[in-house]
Amino acid sequence: MQNLQEAINKVRKAGVEVGKDGFMLCCFHNEQKPSARLWYNSYHNQVEYHCFGCSASYKFETFYKMITDKEYKQKAKKQPPHIDFTLLSSRLNAYFMSLLEDSFNDLKYGQAISLAKTGREYLEERGLKLDDIKRYEIGFIMQGDARRLEGVKDNSWVKDTSRYCFLTFPVRNEKGNIITMQFEDFINKDKGDNTKFNLRGTLPLWYSQTPSEESKNNEEWVICEGIYDAMSFDIAGVKAIALLGQPSKRRIEGLKEFKHLTFGLDNDETGKGYKQELSKELYPSSTLREVIYPEGAKDPNQLLQKQGIDGIIGLMERTKEVDLFPPLIDVIDIMVEKYSRLIEKAIPIPGEFNYLEEFLPNGLLPGVYGLAGIPAVGKTTILNQLCDALAKEEIPTVYFLTEEPGFRLIQRTYKKEGLSSMRELKGNQPEILEYRRIFEMTPEYTAEDLKDILRGIKNKLSAEGKHYPIFLLDSL
């Protein structure tokens, strides 16, 4: 094991200028002021290289090869530096721990020290101690460093001047490898806006411990919503998994590998909805139980804050088997809440279709509608007219055709509007053309293709600030 000075000397001999404090110009991107450094990671007992500009992080041996070996040099030129999440997580945790040391009082880091201590107080309020910060490798990063990280899916949150710093949480896959990180803007936690962000891609499940095949088959795991909830169970000696978002297909497939699961989801309508959705998917592969919260408890972490580890242990002593087909009295509140949210998103019935209000008194709710009838009765005609009427209300529609070309629809439109050609629509009814889209489908399109097309169109219209679109699939 070499020390930091030996590593600095070795790099200098390779022809690279390094300051006495280990700072240097980055070897992987052009810059005028040094933003890279060699440093000794006391937690991993090794020297490492990190650039605060492009976020390249390497163990010293790898870095040294990249600056001395020709093959490595060429590879580095062709491929931009990537984030080594293991090193980044370790570095941010080490930075956090050093800022919290009583002996560390460098005036240059005054603001960082103050904010880091606020972060520690916040974690302590959550029921996490200094040993937990080390164990879960919770890190700390200032906004200026965060905005320079590569691979941020949407970096608008790190450029927001109201955000000063973040706590960081490594997210590992089933094998224990860190594959991304969650950042939390704890300073703005009470301001109502979103304060949690993922560094790259969609977050997978978060495991409190690396699951083995034996633990998947024979041990009980608790499903929670967030990282703090999973940590709360883990601190009490109970293995836990955090969903980190809605129960997507990918997350559900991961949960199916566990044979004994207990729901420790939040004690609110969202948690109850998640439980209902997951129960249907997981009951063929797992035994399912659920915790029974004491009066006034919202989630596992809140219980840890109020009652400590004893509260979590007590929670695990109050579990019951999940009723897959509960009486309506147990789910009516969830149904009412879902219906209320749907009504808020309803689209009013266009005036010329007011006869539909008898059947759709709340308007067009989000969901799937079917229109059936014998051939040539006019199904396509009425759907086309509905699209025109919605377009006049500035509601975008996307019409998927399989049996005829798109211009046939527009022919129906201009004739109904009393015009003599399709081009006249541009001058007389431009909103019909602006808010309508037609997609001609051919036999080679699959359901997977269609799913990607729908998602792409929805994202595009959302980016333009347009209303959520209505999709019409004709004879698919």
CSV table of C-alpha atoms in Angstrom, one decimal:
chain,number,residue,atom,x,y,z
A,1,MET,CA,0.0,0.0,0.0
A,2,GLN,CA,1.6,3.3,-1.1
A,3,ASN,CA,0.9,6.6,0.5
A,4,LEU,CA,-0.3,9.8,-1.2
A,5,GLN,CA,3.2,11.3,-1.5
A,6,GLU,CA,4.6,8.2,-3.2
A,7,ALA,CA,1.7,8.3,-5.6
A,8,ILE,CA,2.3,12.0,-6.4
A,9,ASN,CA,6.0,11.3,-7.0
A,10,LYS,CA,5.2,8.4,-9.3
A,11,VAL,CA,2.8,10.6,-11.4
A,12,ARG,CA,5.4,13.4,-11.6
A,13,LYS,CA,8.0,10.9,-12.9
A,14,ALA,CA,5.5,10.1,-15.7
A,15,GLY,CA,5.6,13.7,-16.8
A,16,VAL,CA,2.4,15.0,-15.2
A,17,GLU,CA,2.5,18.1,-13.1
A,18,VAL,CA,1.0,17.7,-9.6
A,19,GLY,CA,0.8,20.2,-6.8
A,20,LYS,CA,1.9,19.4,-3.3
A,21,ASP,CA,-1.7,19.1,-2.3
A,22,GLY,CA,-2.4,16.5,-5.0
A,23,PHE,CA,-4.3,18.9,-7.3
A,24,MET,CA,-3.6,18.8,-11.0
A,25,LEU,CA,-5.0,19.6,-14.5
A,26,CYS,CA,-7.4,16.8,-15.5
A,27,CYS,CA,-5.9,14.3,-17.8
A,28,PHE,CA,-9.2,13.6,-19.5
A,29,HIS,CA,-10.6,16.9,-20.5
A,30,ASN,CA,-9.2,20.4,-21.4
A,31,GLU,CA,-9.2,22.9,-18.6
A,32,GLN,CA,-7.2,26.0,-17.5
A,33,LYS,CA,-7.5,25.6,-13.7
A,34,PRO,CA,-6.8,22.4,-11.9
A,35,SER,CA,-10.0,20.5,-10.9
A,36,ALA,CA,-8.6,17.0,-10.5
A,37,ARG,CA,-6.7,15.6,-7.5
A,38,LEU,CA,-5.0,12.6,-6.1
A,39,TRP,CA,-6.2,11.8,-2.6
A,40,TYR,CA,-6.0,9.1,0.0
A,41,ASN,CA,-9.3,7.4,0.8
A,42,SER,CA,-8.8,6.2,4.3
A,43,TYR,CA,-12.0,4.2,4.2
A,44,HIS,CA,-10.8,2.0,1.3
A,45,ASN,CA,-7.1,2.4,2.3
A,46,GLN,CA,-6.0,3.4,-1.2
A,47,VAL,CA,-5.0,6.4,-3.3
A,48,GLU,CA,-7.6,7.5,-5.8
A,49,TYR,CA,-7.9,10.0,-8.7
A,50,HIS,CA,-11.0,12.2,-9.0
A,51,CYS,CA,-11.8,15.2,-11.2
A,52,PHE,CA,-14.4,17.6,-10.0
A,53,GLY,CA,-14.8,18.9,-13.5
A,54,CYS,CA,-15.8,15.8,-15.5
A,55,SER,CA,-16.3,13.5,-12.6
A,56,ALA,CA,-13.8,10.9,-13.7
A,57,SER,CA,-12.9,8.6,-10.8
A,58,TYR,CA,-10.4,5.8,-10.8
A,59,LYS,CA,-8.3,3.8,-8.4
A,60,PHE,CA,-4.7,4.9,-8.6
A,61,GLU,CA,-3.5,1.8,-10.4
A,62,THR,CA,-6.1,2.3,-13.1
A,63,PHE,CA,-5.4,6.0,-13.4
A,64,TYR,CA,-1.6,5.4,-13.7
A,65,LYS,CA,-2.1,2.9,-16.5
A,66,MET,CA,-4.3,5.3,-18.3
A,67,ILE,CA,-1.6,8.0,-18.4
A,68,THR,CA,1.4,5.7,-19.1
A,69,ASP,CA,0.1,2.9,-21.2
A,70,LYS,CA,-0.5,3.7,-24.9
A,71,GLU,CA,-3.4,1.4,-25.3
A,72,TYR,CA,-5.1,2.8,-22.3
A,73,LYS,CA,-4.4,6.4,-23.6
A,74,GLN,CA,-6.1,5.7,-26.9
A,75,LYS,CA,-9.1,4.1,-25.1
A,76,ALA,CA,-9.3,7.2,-22.9
A,77,LYS,CA,-9.4,9.5,-25.9
A,78,LYS,CA,-12.1,7.6,-27.7
A,79,GLN,CA,-14.3,7.0,-24.6
A,80,PRO,CA,-15.1,10.0,-22.3
A,81,PRO,CA,-14.5,9.4,-18.6
A,82,HIS,CA,-17.3,7.6,-16.9
A,83,ILE,CA,-18.5,7.8,-13.3
A,84,ASP,CA,-17.2,5.0,-11.2
A,85,PHE,CA,-20.1,5.0,-8.7
A,86,THR,CA,-18.2,2.9,-6.2
A,87,LEU,CA,-15.4,5.5,-6.0
A,88,LEU,CA,-17.8,8.4,-6.2
A,89,SER,CA,-20.0,7.1,-3.3
A,90,SER,CA,-16.9,6.4,-1.2
A,91,ARG,CA,-15.5,9.8,-1.9
A,92,LEU,CA,-18.7,11.7,-1.0
A,93,ASN,CA,-19.0,9.6,2.2
A,94,ALA,CA,-15.4,10.3,3.1
A,95,TYR,CA,-16.0,14.0,2.4
A,96,PHE,CA,-19.1,14.1,4.6
A,97,MET,CA,-17.3,12.3,7.5
A,98,SER,CA,-14.3,14.7,7.2
A,99,LEU,CA,-16.6,17.8,7.3
A,100,LEU,CA,-18.2,16.4,10.5
A,101,GLU,CA,-14.9,15.9,12.3
A,102,ASP,CA,-14.5,18.4,15.2
A,103,SER,CA,-10.9,18.9,14.3
A,104,PHE,CA,-11.7,20.0,10.7
A,105,ASN,CA,-12.0,23.8,10.7
A,106,ASP,CA,-10.5,24.9,7.4
A,107,LEU,CA,-12.1,28.4,6.7
A,108,LYS,CA,-12.1,27.6,3.0
A,109,TYR,CA,-14.8,24.9,3.7
A,110,GLY,CA,-16.7,27.0,6.2
A,111,GLN,CA,-20.0,26.9,4.4
A,112,ALA,CA,-19.7,23.2,3.6
A,113,ILE,CA,-18.9,22.4,7.2
A,114,SER,CA,-22.0,24.3,8.4
A,115,LEU,CA,-24.3,22.6,5.8
A,116,ALA,CA,-22.8,19.2,6.4
A,117,LYS,CA,-23.6,19.5,10.1
A,118,THR,CA,-27.2,20.6,9.2
A,119,GLY,CA,-27.3,17.4,7.1
A,120,ARG,CA,-26.2,15.3,10.1
A,121,GLU,CA,-28.8,16.9,12.3
A,122,TYR,CA,-31.4,16.1,9.6
A,123,LEU,CA,-30.4,12.5,9.5
A,124,GLU,CA,-30.4,12.3,13.3
A,125,GLU,CA,-34.0,13.6,13.2
A,126,ARG,CA,-34.7,10.7,10.9
A,127,GLY,CA,-33.3,8.3,13.4
A,128,LEU,CA,-29.8,7.7,11.8
A,129,LYS,CA,-26.6,7.9,13.8
A,130,LEU,CA,-23.0,8.6,12.7
A,131,ASP,CA,-22.4,4.8,12.5
A,132,ASP,CA,-25.4,4.5,10.1
A,133,ILE,CA,-23.9,7.3,7.9
A,134,LYS,CA,-20.8,5.2,7.6
A,135,ARG,CA,-22.6,1.9,7.1
A,136,TYR,CA,-25.0,3.1,4.4
A,137,GLU,CA,-22.2,5.2,2.8
A,138,ILE,CA,-24.4,8.3,2.9
A,139,GLY,CA,-22.5,11.2,1.3
A,140,PHE,CA,-22.5,15.0,1.0
A,141,ILE,CA,-21.9,17.2,-2.1
A,142,MET,CA,-22.2,20.9,-2.7
A,143,GLN,CA,-24.2,22.2,-5.6
A,144,GLY,CA,-21.1,23.4,-7.5
A,145,ASP,CA,-19.6,19.9,-7.5
A,146,ALA,CA,-23.0,18.3,-8.3
A,147,ARG,CA,-23.6,20.3,-11.4
A,148,ARG,CA,-20.4,19.1,-12.9
A,149,LEU,CA,-21.2,15.4,-12.6
A,150,GLU,CA,-21.6,13.6,-15.9
A,151,GLY,CA,-24.6,11.4,-16.6
A,152,VAL,CA,-27.2,13.5,-14.9
A,153,LYS,CA,-30.5,12.6,-16.6
A,154,ASP,CA,-31.9,16.0,-16.1
A,155,ASN,CA,-29.5,18.5,-14.6
A,156,SER,CA,-32.0,21.4,-14.1
A,157,TRP,CA,-32.2,20.5,-10.4
A,158,VAL,CA,-28.5,20.9,-9.8
A,159,LYS,CA,-28.5,24.2,-11.5
A,160,ASP,CA,-31.4,25.5,-9.4
A,161,THR,CA,-29.8,28.3,-7.3
A,162,SER,CA,-32.2,27.6,-4.4
A,163,ARG,CA,-30.5,24.3,-3.9
A,164,TYR,CA,-27.2,24.5,-2.0
A,165,CYS,CA,-26.1,20.9,-1.3
A,166,PHE,CA,-27.3,17.3,-1.3
A,167,LEU,CA,-27.1,14.2,0.7
A,168,THR,CA,-26.2,11.2,-1.5
A,169,PHE,CA,-27.3,7.6,-1.2
A,170,PRO,CA,-25.7,4.8,-3.2
A,171,VAL,CA,-28.1,2.4,-4.9
A,172,ARG,CA,-26.8,-1.2,-5.4
A,173,ASN,CA,-28.1,-4.0,-7.5
A,174,GLU,CA,-28.7,-7.5,-6.3
A,175,LYS,CA,-25.0,-8.3,-6.6
A,176,GLY,CA,-24.1,-5.4,-4.3
A,177,ASN,CA,-22.6,-3.2,-7.1
A,178,ILE,CA,-23.4,0.5,-6.9
A,179,ILE,CA,-25.1,1.3,-10.2
A,180,THR,CA,-26.6,4.8,-9.5
A,181,MET,CA,-27.2,7.3,-6.7
A,182,GLN,CA,-30.1,9.1,-5.2
A,183,PHE,CA,-29.5,12.8,-4.3
A,184,GLU,CA,-31.7,14.6,-1.6
A,185,ASP,CA,-32.0,18.3,-1.3
A,186,PHE,CA,-32.6,18.2,2.5
A,187,ILE,CA,-32.4,22.0,2.9
A,188,ASN,CA,-35.7,22.4,1.0
A,189,LYS,CA,-37.4,19.4,2.5
A,190,ASP,CA,-40.3,21.4,3.9
A,191,LYS,CA,-41.0,23.6,0.9
A,192,GLY,CA,-43.3,21.2,-0.9
A,193,ASP,CA,-41.4,20.7,-4.1
A,194,ASN,CA,-39.6,17.6,-5.2
A,195,THR,CA,-36.4,17.1,-3.2
A,196,LYS,CA,-35.1,13.7,-4.3
A,197,PHE,CA,-33.4,13.0,-7.6
A,198,ASN,CA,-31.6,10.1,-9.3
A,199,LEU,CA,-28.2,10.7,-10.8
A,200,ARG,CA,-28.6,8.4,-13.8
A,201,GLY,CA,-31.5,6.4,-15.3
A,202,THR,CA,-34.4,4.9,-13.5
A,203,LEU,CA,-33.8,3.9,-10.0
A,204,PRO,CA,-34.0,0.1,-9.3
A,205,LEU,CA,-35.0,-1.5,-6.0
A,206,TRP,CA,-32.9,-0.4,-3.0
A,207,TYR,CA,-31.7,-3.3,-0.8
A,208,SER,CA,-30.7,-2.8,2.8
A,209,GLN,CA,-28.4,-5.7,2.4
A,210,THR,CA,-27.1,-7.7,-0.6
A,211,PRO,CA,-29.7,-10.5,-1.0
A,212,SER,CA,-28.4,-14.1,-1.3
A,213,GLU,CA,-30.3,-16.9,-2.8
A,214,GLU,CA,-30.8,-18.4,0.7
A,215,SER,CA,-32.2,-15.1,2.0
A,216,LYS,CA,-34.5,-14.8,-0.9
A,217,ASN,CA,-35.9,-18.3,-0.4
A,218,ASN,CA,-36.0,-18.6,3.4
A,219,GLU,CA,-35.9,-15.1,5.1
A,220,GLU,CA,-38.5,-12.4,5.4
A,221,TRP,CA,-38.0,-9.2,3.6
A,222,VAL,CA,-40.1,-6.0,4.1
A,223,ILE,CA,-41.2,-3.9,1.1
A,224,CYS,CA,-41.1,-0.1,1.8
A,225,GLU,CA,-41.5,3.0,-0.3
A,226,GLY,CA,-38.4,5.0,0.4
A,227,ILE,CA,-34.8,4.5,1.5
A,228,TYR,CA,-35.3,6.0,5.0
A,229,ASP,CA,-38.2,3.4,5.6
A,230,ALA,CA,-36.0,0.5,4.5
A,231,MET,CA,-33.1,1.8,6.7
A,232,SER,CA,-35.5,2.0,9.7
A,233,PHE,CA,-36.3,-1.7,9.4
A,234,ASP,CA,-32.7,-2.6,8.7
A,235,ILE,CA,-31.5,-0.8,11.9
A,236,ALA,CA,-33.9,-3.0,13.8
A,237,GLY,CA,-32.5,-6.1,12.2
A,238,VAL,CA,-35.1,-6.7,9.6
A,239,LYS,CA,-34.1,-7.0,5.9
A,240,ALA,CA,-35.9,-4.5,3.7
A,241,ILE,CA,-36.4,-3.4,0.1
A,242,ALA,CA,-37.3,0.2,-1.0
A,243,LEU,CA,-39.4,0.6,-4.1
A,244,LEU,CA,-38.0,4.1,-4.9
A,245,GLY,CA,-41.1,4.9,-7.0
A,246,GLN,CA,-44.2,3.3,-8.4
A,247,PRO,CA,-44.3,-0.5,-8.7
A,248,SER,CA,-43.1,-0.7,-12.3
A,249,LYS,CA,-42.8,-4.0,-14.2
A,250,ARG,CA,-39.1,-4.0,-13.7
A,251,ARG,CA,-39.4,-3.6,-9.9
A,252,ILE,CA,-42.1,-6.2,-9.7
A,253,GLU,CA,-40.0,-8.7,-11.5
A,254,GLY,CA,-37.3,-8.1,-9.0
A,255,LEU,CA,-39.6,-8.6,-6.1
A,256,LYS,CA,-40.9,-11.9,-7.5
A,257,GLU,CA,-37.6,-13.5,-6.6
A,258,PHE,CA,-38.4,-13.2,-2.9
A,259,LYS,CA,-40.5,-16.0,-1.4
A,260,HIS,CA,-41.5,-14.3,1.9
A,261,LEU,CA,-42.6,-10.7,1.7
A,262,THR,CA,-44.2,-8.3,4.2
A,263,PHE,CA,-45.7,-5.0,3.1
A,264,GLY,CA,-44.3,-2.1,5.2
A,265,LEU,CA,-45.7,0.6,2.8
A,266,ASP,CA,-46.8,4.0,4.0
A,267,ASN,CA,-50.1,4.1,6.0
A,268,ASP,CA,-51.9,6.4,3.4
A,269,GLU,CA,-53.9,6.1,0.2
A,270,THR,CA,-50.7,5.8,-1.9
A,271,GLY,CA,-49.3,3.0,0.2
A,272,LYS,CA,-52.7,1.2,0.2
A,273,GLY,CA,-52.8,1.5,-3.6
A,274,TYR,CA,-49.3,0.1,-4.0
A,275,LYS,CA,-50.2,-2.8,-1.7
A,276,GLN,CA,-53.3,-3.6,-3.8
A,277,GLU,CA,-51.3,-3.5,-7.1
A,278,LEU,CA,-48.4,-5.5,-5.8
A,279,SER,CA,-50.6,-8.2,-4.1
A,280,LYS,CA,-52.1,-9.1,-7.5
A,281,GLU,CA,-48.7,-9.5,-9.0
A,282,LEU,CA,-46.8,-11.2,-6.1
A,283,TYR,CA,-49.2,-13.7,-4.6
A,284,PRO,CA,-48.4,-16.5,-7.1
A,285,SER,CA,-44.7,-16.4,-6.2
A,286,SER,CA,-44.5,-15.2,-2.5
A,287,THR,CA,-46.2,-15.5,0.8
A,288,LEU,CA,-47.6,-12.1,1.6
A,289,ARG,CA,-48.1,-10.3,5.0
A,290,GLU,CA,-48.6,-6.7,6.0
A,291,VAL,CA,-47.8,-4.6,9.1
A,292,ILE,CA,-50.5,-3.1,11.2
A,293,TYR,CA,-49.6,0.5,12.1
A,294,PRO,CA,-50.4,1.9,15.6
A,295,GLU,CA,-52.8,4.9,15.7
A,296,GLY,CA,-51.2,8.0,14.2
A,297,ALA,CA,-48.2,6.3,12.6
A,298,LYS,CA,-47.7,7.3,8.9
A,299,ASP,CA,-44.7,5.3,7.8
A,300,PRO,CA,-41.8,3.2,9.3
A,301,ASN,CA,-39.3,6.0,9.5
A,302,GLN,CA,-41.8,8.2,11.4
A,303,LEU,CA,-42.3,5.3,13.8
A,304,LEU,CA,-38.5,5.0,14.3
A,305,GLN,CA,-38.3,8.7,15.1
A,306,LYS,CA,-41.1,8.5,17.7
A,307,GLN,CA,-40.4,5.1,19.3
A,308,GLY,CA,-36.9,4.1,18.2
A,309,ILE,CA,-36.0,0.5,17.4
A,310,ASP,CA,-38.7,-0.8,19.8
A,311,GLY,CA,-41.3,0.8,17.6
A,312,ILE,CA,-40.1,-1.1,14.5
A,313,ILE,CA,-39.8,-4.4,16.4
A,314,GLY,CA,-43.4,-3.9,17.7
A,315,LEU,CA,-44.5,-3.2,14.1
A,316,MET,CA,-43.1,-6.6,13.0
A,317,GLU,CA,-44.9,-8.3,15.8
A,318,ARG,CA,-48.2,-6.8,14.5
A,319,THR,CA,-48.5,-8.4,11.0
A,320,LYS,CA,-51.3,-10.3,9.3
A,321,GLU,CA,-51.7,-12.3,6.2
A,322,VAL,CA,-52.7,-10.2,3.2
A,323,ASP,CA,-56.3,-10.6,2.1
A,324,LEU,CA,-56.1,-10.9,-1.7
A,325,PHE,CA,-59.8,-10.4,-2.1
A,326,PRO,CA,-60.9,-8.0,0.7
A,327,PRO,CA,-64.5,-7.0,1.1
A,328,LEU,CA,-65.3,-3.6,-0.4
A,329,ILE,CA,-65.5,-2.0,3.0
A,330,ASP,CA,-61.7,-2.3,3.2
A,331,VAL,CA,-61.0,-0.8,-0.2
A,332,ILE,CA,-63.8,1.6,-0.8
A,333,ASP,CA,-61.6,4.6,0.4
A,334,ILE,CA,-59.0,3.7,-2.2
A,335,MET,CA,-61.6,3.4,-4.9
A,336,VAL,CA,-63.1,6.8,-4.1
A,337,GLU,CA,-59.6,8.4,-4.0
A,338,LYS,CA,-58.7,7.0,-7.4
A,339,TYR,CA,-62.0,8.1,-8.9
A,340,SER,CA,-61.6,11.6,-7.5
A,341,ARG,CA,-58.1,11.9,-9.1
A,342,LEU,CA,-59.6,10.6,-12.5
A,343,ILE,CA,-62.4,13.2,-12.4
A,344,GLU,CA,-59.8,16.0,-11.9
A,345,LYS,CA,-58.2,14.9,-15.2
A,346,ALA,CA,-61.5,14.5,-17.1
A,347,ILE,CA,-61.9,16.1,-20.5
A,348,PRO,CA,-65.3,17.8,-21.1
A,349,ILE,CA,-67.5,16.3,-23.8
A,350,PRO,CA,-67.4,18.6,-26.9
A,351,GLY,CA,-70.7,20.4,-27.5
A,352,GLU,CA,-71.7,18.6,-30.7
A,353,PHE,CA,-71.4,15.3,-28.9
A,354,ASN,CA,-73.4,16.4,-25.9
A,355,TYR,CA,-75.7,13.4,-26.2
A,356,LEU,CA,-72.8,11.4,-24.8
A,357,GLU,CA,-73.1,13.2,-21.4
A,358,GLU,CA,-76.0,10.8,-20.6
A,359,PHE,CA,-73.5,8.0,-20.6
A,360,LEU,CA,-70.3,9.9,-19.6
A,361,PRO,CA,-71.6,12.5,-17.1
A,362,ASN,CA,-68.1,13.3,-15.8
A,363,GLY,CA,-66.6,13.7,-19.3
A,364,LEU,CA,-63.8,11.6,-20.8
A,365,LEU,CA,-61.9,10.0,-17.9
A,366,PRO,CA,-58.4,8.6,-18.3
A,367,GLY,CA,-58.8,5.0,-19.3
A,368,VAL,CA,-59.7,2.7,-22.2
A,369,TYR,CA,-63.0,3.0,-24.1
A,370,GLY,CA,-64.3,0.6,-26.8
A,371,LEU,CA,-66.6,1.4,-29.7
A,372,ALA,CA,-68.3,-1.6,-31.3
A,373,GLY,CA,-70.6,-2.0,-34.2
A,374,ILE,CA,-71.3,-3.9,-37.4
A,375,PRO,CA,-69.1,-3.1,-40.5
A,376,ALA,CA,-69.8,0.1,-42.4
A,377,VAL,CA,-72.0,1.5,-39.6
A,378,GLY,CA,-69.8,4.6,-39.3
A,379,LYS,CA,-67.4,3.9,-36.4
A,380,THR,CA,-64.4,5.6,-38.1
A,381,THR,CA,-66.6,8.6,-39.1
A,382,ILE,CA,-67.8,9.3,-35.6
A,383,LEU,CA,-64.3,8.9,-34.2
A,384,ASN,CA,-62.9,11.2,-36.8
A,385,GLN,CA,-65.6,13.8,-36.0
A,386,LEU,CA,-64.8,13.4,-32.3
A,387,CYS,CA,-61.1,14.2,-33.0
A,388,ASP,CA,-62.1,17.3,-34.9
A,389,ALA,CA,-64.3,18.5,-32.1
A,390,LEU,CA,-61.6,17.9,-29.5
A,391,ALA,CA,-59.0,19.7,-31.7
A,392,LYS,CA,-61.3,22.8,-31.7
A,393,GLU,CA,-61.1,22.7,-27.9
A,394,GLU,CA,-57.2,22.5,-28.2
A,395,ILE,CA,-57.2,18.8,-27.0
A,396,PRO,CA,-54.5,16.9,-29.0
A,397,THR,CA,-55.5,13.5,-30.5
A,398,VAL,CA,-53.4,10.8,-32.2
A,399,TYR,CA,-55.4,8.6,-34.6
A,400,PHE,CA,-53.8,5.2,-35.5
A,401,LEU,CA,-55.1,3.8,-38.8
A,402,THR,CA,-54.7,0.3,-40.1
A,403,GLU,CA,-57.3,-0.1,-42.9
A,404,GLU,CA,-57.1,3.1,-44.9
A,405,PRO,CA,-54.7,6.0,-45.6
A,406,GLY,CA,-54.7,9.1,-43.5
A,407,PHE,CA,-56.0,11.4,-46.2
A,408,ARG,CA,-59.3,9.6,-46.2
A,409,LEU,CA,-59.9,10.9,-42.7
A,410,ILE,CA,-59.1,14.5,-43.7
A,411,GLN,CA,-61.4,14.2,-46.7
A,412,ARG,CA,-64.2,13.4,-44.3
A,413,THR,CA,-63.2,16.4,-42.2
A,414,TYR,CA,-63.1,19.1,-44.9
A,415,LYS,CA,-66.4,18.0,-46.4
A,416,LYS,CA,-68.1,18.1,-43.0
A,417,GLU,CA,-66.7,21.6,-42.5
A,418,GLY,CA,-68.2,22.7,-45.9
A,419,LEU,CA,-64.8,23.2,-47.6
A,420,SER,CA,-63.8,22.0,-51.1
A,421,SER,CA,-60.2,20.8,-50.3
A,422,MET,CA,-57.9,19.7,-47.6
A,423,ARG,CA,-55.7,22.8,-48.0
A,424,GLU,CA,-58.6,25.0,-47.1
A,425,LEU,CA,-58.4,23.7,-43.6
A,426,LYS,CA,-55.2,25.6,-43.0
A,427,GLY,CA,-57.0,28.9,-43.5
A,428,ASN,CA,-60.4,28.1,-42.1
A,429,GLN,CA,-59.8,25.5,-39.3
A,430,PRO,CA,-56.1,25.5,-38.5
A,431,GLU,CA,-56.6,24.2,-35.0
A,432,ILE,CA,-57.9,20.9,-36.5
A,433,LEU,CA,-54.5,20.5,-38.2
A,434,GLU,CA,-52.5,21.7,-35.3
A,435,TYR,CA,-54.0,19.5,-32.6
A,436,ARG,CA,-54.5,16.3,-34.7
A,437,ARG,CA,-52.0,13.7,-35.6
A,438,ILE,CA,-52.5,10.6,-37.8
A,439,PHE,CA,-50.3,7.6,-37.7
A,440,GLU,CA,-50.7,4.9,-40.5
A,441,MET,CA,-49.9,1.5,-39.0
A,442,THR,CA,-48.7,-1.4,-41.1
A,443,PRO,CA,-48.7,-5.2,-40.2
A,444,GLU,CA,-45.1,-5.2,-39.0
A,445,TYR,CA,-45.8,-3.0,-36.0
A,446,THR,CA,-46.1,-4.8,-32.7
A,447,ALA,CA,-47.6,-3.8,-29.4
A,448,GLU,CA,-44.0,-3.0,-28.1
A,449,ASP,CA,-43.5,-0.6,-31.1
A,450,LEU,CA,-46.8,1.0,-30.3
A,451,LYS,CA,-46.0,1.5,-26.6
A,452,ASP,CA,-42.7,3.3,-27.5
A,453,ILE,CA,-44.6,5.5,-30.1
A,454,LEU,CA,-47.3,6.4,-27.5
A,455,ARG,CA,-44.6,7.3,-24.9
A,456,GLY,CA,-42.6,9.4,-27.4
A,457,ILE,CA,-45.6,11.4,-28.6
A,458,LYS,CA,-46.8,12.0,-25.0
A,459,ASN,CA,-43.4,13.2,-23.9
A,460,LYS,CA,-43.1,15.5,-27.0
A,461,LEU,CA,-46.5,17.1,-26.3
A,462,SER,CA,-45.8,17.5,-22.6
A,463,ALA,CA,-42.5,19.3,-23.5
A,464,GLU,CA,-44.5,21.6,-25.7
A,465,GLY,CA,-46.9,22.4,-22.8
A,466,LYS,CA,-49.8,20.8,-24.6
A,467,HIS,CA,-52.6,18.9,-22.9
A,468,TYR,CA,-52.2,15.1,-22.4
A,469,PRO,CA,-53.2,13.6,-25.7
A,470,ILE,CA,-56.1,11.2,-26.5
A,471,PHE,CA,-55.0,8.1,-28.5
A,472,LEU,CA,-57.5,6.4,-30.9
A,473,LEU,CA,-56.6,3.0,-32.2
A,474,ASP,CA,-58.9,2.1,-35.2
A,475,SER,CA,-59.1,-1.6,-36.0
A,476,LEU,CA,-55.6,-2.4,-34.6
